[in-house]
């Protein structure tokens, strides 16, 4: 059996064993990494478990399963986890996504939740719409919720926190969750997930604002701990 035949056999096996999703919109620089192959993304293309979507400076991709939809913005690199049918779970290496999860649409996977993992945090989603971002340099994770609630936990935090509508959180310099609040960058997030409903790009300055916000608050937990220690 030649390499090409083996490749297509593996794709058929993966698609039957796990779920799949579809690329419903793309623009600019983007590619798909699959089984050590780099493929050109195309509208209507099926993506499978362990596929990686990569976007460049001009890239924007929307990928959809039965119960979830993701808008992948520029300069992003993420790995798809489609082991649970109907749901796109993610490992975000860096970059940003706007996500909507329709729990009521689950049929084969009722009771499952959507999950996102990064090097510095984990997200547990219970039916909602939210924004997730991972900085490519310091690897801090950011969560902002437009609707519903998301369980957010820094990798070095002892417990998760529920982030609800119009609130945000992020990890600090020690990968612990910061206090939930509105930071100010939220107004620059573009929540639209359809090219038929207007612009898709985030407002200019969002990623600069995210960087400035993290630099402002990254030591907050450490300072609180030191202050409490000094008062003991």
Short mmCIF file of C-alpha atoms in Angstrom, two decimals:
data_model
loop_
_atom_site.label_atom_id
_atom_site.label_comp_id
_atom_site.label_asym_id
_atom_site.label_seq_id
_atom_site.Cartn_x
_atom_site.Cartn_y
_atom_site.Cartn_z
CA UNK A 1 0.00 0.00 0.00
CA UNK A 2 1.58 3.33 -1.06
CA UNK A 3 1.80 6.42 1.16
CA UNK A 4 -1.13 8.19 -0.51
CA UNK A 5 -3.41 5.19 -0.04
CA UNK A 6 -2.37 4.92 3.61
CA UNK A 7 -3.07 8.64 4.09
CA UNK A 8 -6.62 8.38 2.73
CA UNK A 9 -7.25 5.20 4.72
CA UNK A 10 -6.27 7.04 7.91
CA UNK A 11 -8.53 9.98 7.06
CA UNK A 12 -11.51 7.65 6.49
CA UNK A 13 -10.78 5.83 9.75
CA UNK A 14 -10.48 9.07 11.74
CA UNK A 15 -13.67 10.52 10.26
CA UNK A 16 -15.64 7.41 11.24
CA UNK A 17 -14.09 7.00 14.70
CA UNK A 18 -14.37 10.67 15.68
CA UNK A 19 -16.34 13.71 14.63
CA UNK A 20 -15.57 16.19 11.88
CA UNK A 21 -16.21 19.86 11.17
CA UNK A 22 -16.39 22.09 8.11
CA UNK A 23 -14.64 25.24 6.99
CA UNK A 24 -17.51 27.62 6.19
CA UNK A 25 -15.53 30.82 5.60
CA UNK A 26 -11.92 31.82 5.07
CA UNK A 27 -9.99 34.88 4.04
CA UNK A 28 -6.33 35.76 3.74
CA UNK A 29 -3.36 33.66 4.74
CA UNK A 30 -4.29 30.30 6.27
CA UNK A 31 -3.31 26.64 6.10
CA UNK A 32 -4.07 23.22 7.58
CA UNK A 33 -1.47 20.90 9.10
CA UNK A 34 -2.50 17.24 8.88
CA UNK A 35 -0.37 14.14 9.39
CA UNK A 36 2.84 16.13 8.72
CA UNK A 37 1.30 17.54 5.52
CA UNK A 38 0.54 21.22 4.90
CA UNK A 39 -2.71 21.69 3.01
CA UNK A 40 -4.40 24.74 1.57
CA UNK A 41 -7.66 25.50 3.33
CA UNK A 42 -10.77 25.72 1.16
CA UNK A 43 -14.37 26.67 1.87
CA UNK A 44 -16.41 23.53 2.46
CA UNK A 45 -13.35 21.48 3.40
CA UNK A 46 -13.79 18.89 6.16
CA UNK A 47 -11.38 18.97 9.10
CA UNK A 48 -10.68 16.12 11.48
CA UNK A 49 -9.31 15.22 14.90
CA UNK A 50 -5.72 16.47 15.46
CA UNK A 51 -5.80 18.79 12.43
CA UNK A 52 -4.12 22.14 13.06
CA UNK A 53 -5.41 25.44 11.68
CA UNK A 54 -2.79 28.16 11.21
CA UNK A 55 -3.52 31.75 10.16
CA UNK A 56 -1.12 34.52 9.18
CA UNK A 57 -1.35 38.28 9.49
CA UNK A 58 -4.25 38.52 7.01
CA UNK A 59 -5.92 35.24 7.92
CA UNK A 60 -9.44 34.60 9.24
CA UNK A 61 -11.18 31.20 9.28
CA UNK A 62 -14.62 30.07 10.48
CA UNK A 63 -15.05 26.37 11.27
CA UNK A 64 -18.34 24.76 12.28
CA UNK A 65 -19.61 21.49 13.73
CA UNK A 66 -23.19 20.58 14.60
CA UNK A 67 -23.09 22.24 18.03
CA UNK A 68 -20.16 24.68 17.90
CA UNK A 69 -18.71 27.39 15.70
CA UNK A 70 -15.30 29.07 15.88
CA UNK A 71 -13.97 32.24 14.32
CA UNK A 72 -10.18 31.96 14.17
CA UNK A 73 -8.51 35.35 13.85
CA UNK A 74 -5.14 36.38 12.45
CA UNK A 75 -1.82 35.01 13.72
CA UNK A 76 -3.35 31.95 15.35
CA UNK A 77 -2.30 28.32 15.70
CA UNK A 78 -4.71 25.80 17.16
CA UNK A 79 -5.22 22.04 17.27
CA UNK A 80 -8.68 20.51 16.80
CA UNK A 81 -9.91 17.86 19.21
CA UNK A 82 -12.89 16.12 17.61
CA UNK A 83 -13.00 12.97 19.74
CA UNK A 84 -16.45 14.03 20.98
CA UNK A 85 -18.85 14.05 18.03
CA UNK A 86 -20.75 17.27 17.25
CA UNK A 87 -18.33 19.41 19.33
CA UNK A 88 -15.07 21.13 18.41
CA UNK A 89 -12.75 21.05 21.40
CA UNK A 90 -9.47 22.92 21.08
CA UNK A 91 -5.88 23.22 22.14
CA UNK A 92 -4.87 26.83 21.48
CA UNK A 93 -1.13 27.11 20.96
CA UNK A 94 -1.40 30.86 20.34
CA UNK A 95 -3.85 33.33 18.86
CA UNK A 96 -7.55 34.02 19.32
CA UNK A 97 -11.01 32.58 18.67
CA UNK A 98 -14.61 33.67 19.16
CA UNK A 99 -16.67 30.59 20.05
CA UNK A 100 -20.38 29.83 20.20
CA UNK A 101 -21.55 26.53 21.70
CA UNK A 102 -25.14 25.34 21.20
CA UNK A 103 -25.60 22.69 23.86
CA UNK A 104 -29.25 22.19 22.88
CA UNK A 105 -28.17 20.90 19.44
CA UNK A 106 -26.33 17.89 20.86
CA UNK A 107 -27.89 14.53 19.96
CA UNK A 108 -25.13 11.91 19.88
CA UNK A 109 -23.13 13.66 22.62
CA UNK A 110 -25.81 14.87 25.04
CA UNK A 111 -24.41 15.95 28.39
CA UNK A 112 -20.98 16.78 27.00
CA UNK A 113 -19.41 20.22 27.42
CA UNK A 114 -17.03 22.09 25.16
CA UNK A 115 -13.43 22.29 26.39
CA UNK A 116 -10.47 24.46 25.47
CA UNK A 117 -6.95 23.95 26.77
CA UNK A 118 -3.87 26.14 26.58
CA UNK A 119 -0.45 25.93 28.19
CA UNK A 120 -1.57 28.28 30.95
CA UNK A 121 -5.31 27.61 31.46
CA UNK A 122 -8.36 25.46 30.83
CA UNK A 123 -11.89 26.49 29.80
CA UNK A 124 -15.04 24.46 30.51
CA UNK A 125 -18.01 25.66 28.47
CA UNK A 126 -21.67 25.05 29.30
CA UNK A 127 -23.43 26.60 26.32
CA UNK A 128 -22.33 30.14 25.64
CA UNK A 129 -20.51 32.63 23.45
CA UNK A 130 -17.02 33.76 24.39
CA UNK A 131 -13.59 35.00 23.26
CA UNK A 132 -10.35 33.17 24.05
CA UNK A 133 -6.82 34.40 23.43
CA UNK A 134 -3.31 33.07 24.04
CA UNK A 135 -0.31 35.38 23.69
CA UNK A 136 2.41 33.93 21.47
CA UNK A 137 5.24 35.31 23.63
CA UNK A 138 4.27 35.02 27.30
CA UNK A 139 1.56 32.34 26.76
CA UNK A 140 -0.95 34.06 29.09
CA UNK A 141 -4.57 33.08 28.47
CA UNK A 142 -7.53 35.47 28.27
CA UNK A 143 -11.26 34.74 28.48
CA UNK A 144 -14.12 37.15 27.84
CA UNK A 145 -17.78 36.03 27.92
CA UNK A 146 -20.55 37.69 25.92
CA UNK A 147 -23.30 35.25 26.90
CA UNK A 148 -23.67 32.32 29.33
CA UNK A 149 -20.82 31.20 31.57
CA UNK A 150 -17.41 29.57 31.23
CA UNK A 151 -15.40 27.79 33.95
CA UNK A 152 -11.88 29.26 33.77
CA UNK A 153 -8.83 27.90 35.60
CA UNK A 154 -5.22 28.98 35.40
CA UNK A 155 -2.93 25.94 35.26
CA UNK A 156 -1.49 26.82 38.69
CA UNK A 157 -4.80 27.85 40.30
CA UNK A 158 -6.36 25.58 42.91
CA UNK A 159 -9.91 25.93 41.63
CA UNK A 160 -11.86 27.12 38.63
CA UNK A 161 -13.88 30.35 38.50
CA UNK A 162 -17.14 30.92 36.66
CA UNK A 163 -16.90 33.85 34.27
CA UNK A 164 -20.34 35.14 33.25
CA UNK A 165 -21.89 37.58 30.80
CA UNK A 166 -19.86 40.72 29.99
CA UNK A 167 -16.99 39.70 32.29
CA UNK A 168 -13.42 38.57 31.69
CA UNK A 169 -10.45 36.93 33.33
CA UNK A 170 -6.89 36.04 32.41
CA UNK A 171 -3.86 34.25 33.79
CA UNK A 172 -1.12 36.14 35.61
CA UNK A 173 2.64 35.79 35.42
CA UNK A 174 2.42 32.59 37.51
CA UNK A 175 -0.41 31.05 35.43
CA UNK A 176 -3.01 31.72 38.13
CA UNK A 177 -6.45 33.16 37.38
CA UNK A 178 -6.94 36.88 37.94
CA UNK A 179 -10.02 38.37 39.57
CA UNK A 180 -13.07 38.43 37.28
CA UNK A 181 -14.02 41.90 36.01
CA UNK A 182 -14.32 44.14 32.96
CA UNK A 183 -10.82 45.15 31.87
CA UNK A 184 -11.69 47.54 29.04
CA UNK A 185 -10.46 45.60 26.02
CA UNK A 186 -13.87 43.88 25.70
CA UNK A 187 -15.36 46.71 23.61
CA UNK A 188 -12.83 45.96 20.86
CA UNK A 189 -13.96 42.33 20.39
CA UNK A 190 -16.05 41.66 17.29
CA UNK A 191 -18.56 38.95 18.29
CA UNK A 192 -19.98 38.47 14.79
CA UNK A 193 -19.64 34.90 13.45
CA UNK A 194 -21.25 35.31 10.01
CA UNK A 195 -19.89 37.10 6.95
CA UNK A 196 -23.54 37.72 5.99
CA UNK A 197 -24.08 39.88 9.08
CA UNK A 198 -21.28 42.39 8.66
CA UNK A 199 -17.58 42.77 9.38
CA UNK A 200 -15.71 39.88 11.02
CA UNK A 201 -12.40 41.46 12.02
CA UNK A 202 -11.84 42.63 15.55
CA UNK A 203 -11.48 46.36 16.12
CA UNK A 204 -8.07 47.83 15.48
CA UNK A 205 -5.98 47.83 18.61
CA UNK A 206 -7.54 44.80 20.33
CA UNK A 207 -4.32 42.81 20.57
CA UNK A 208 -2.31 45.84 21.68
CA UNK A 209 -4.96 46.43 24.36
CA UNK A 210 -4.71 42.79 25.49
CA UNK A 211 -0.95 43.10 25.84
CA UNK A 212 -1.19 46.34 27.80
CA UNK A 213 -3.87 44.88 30.07
CA UNK A 214 -1.76 41.84 30.90
CA UNK A 215 1.30 43.96 31.63
CA UNK A 216 -0.82 46.07 33.98
CA UNK A 217 -2.36 43.17 35.93
CA UNK A 218 0.16 40.32 35.59
CA UNK A 219 1.59 40.89 39.10
CA UNK A 220 -1.75 41.59 40.82
CA UNK A 221 -2.00 38.25 42.65
CA UNK A 222 1.62 38.43 43.78
CA UNK A 223 1.16 41.96 45.12
CA UNK A 224 -2.02 40.94 46.98
CA UNK A 225 -0.22 37.96 48.54
CA UNK A 226 2.73 40.15 49.58
CA UNK A 227 0.41 42.81 51.06
CA UNK A 228 -1.51 40.20 53.06
CA UNK A 229 1.75 38.65 54.27
CA UNK A 230 3.06 42.06 55.39
CA UNK A 231 -0.14 42.65 57.39
CA UNK A 232 0.04 39.36 59.27
#
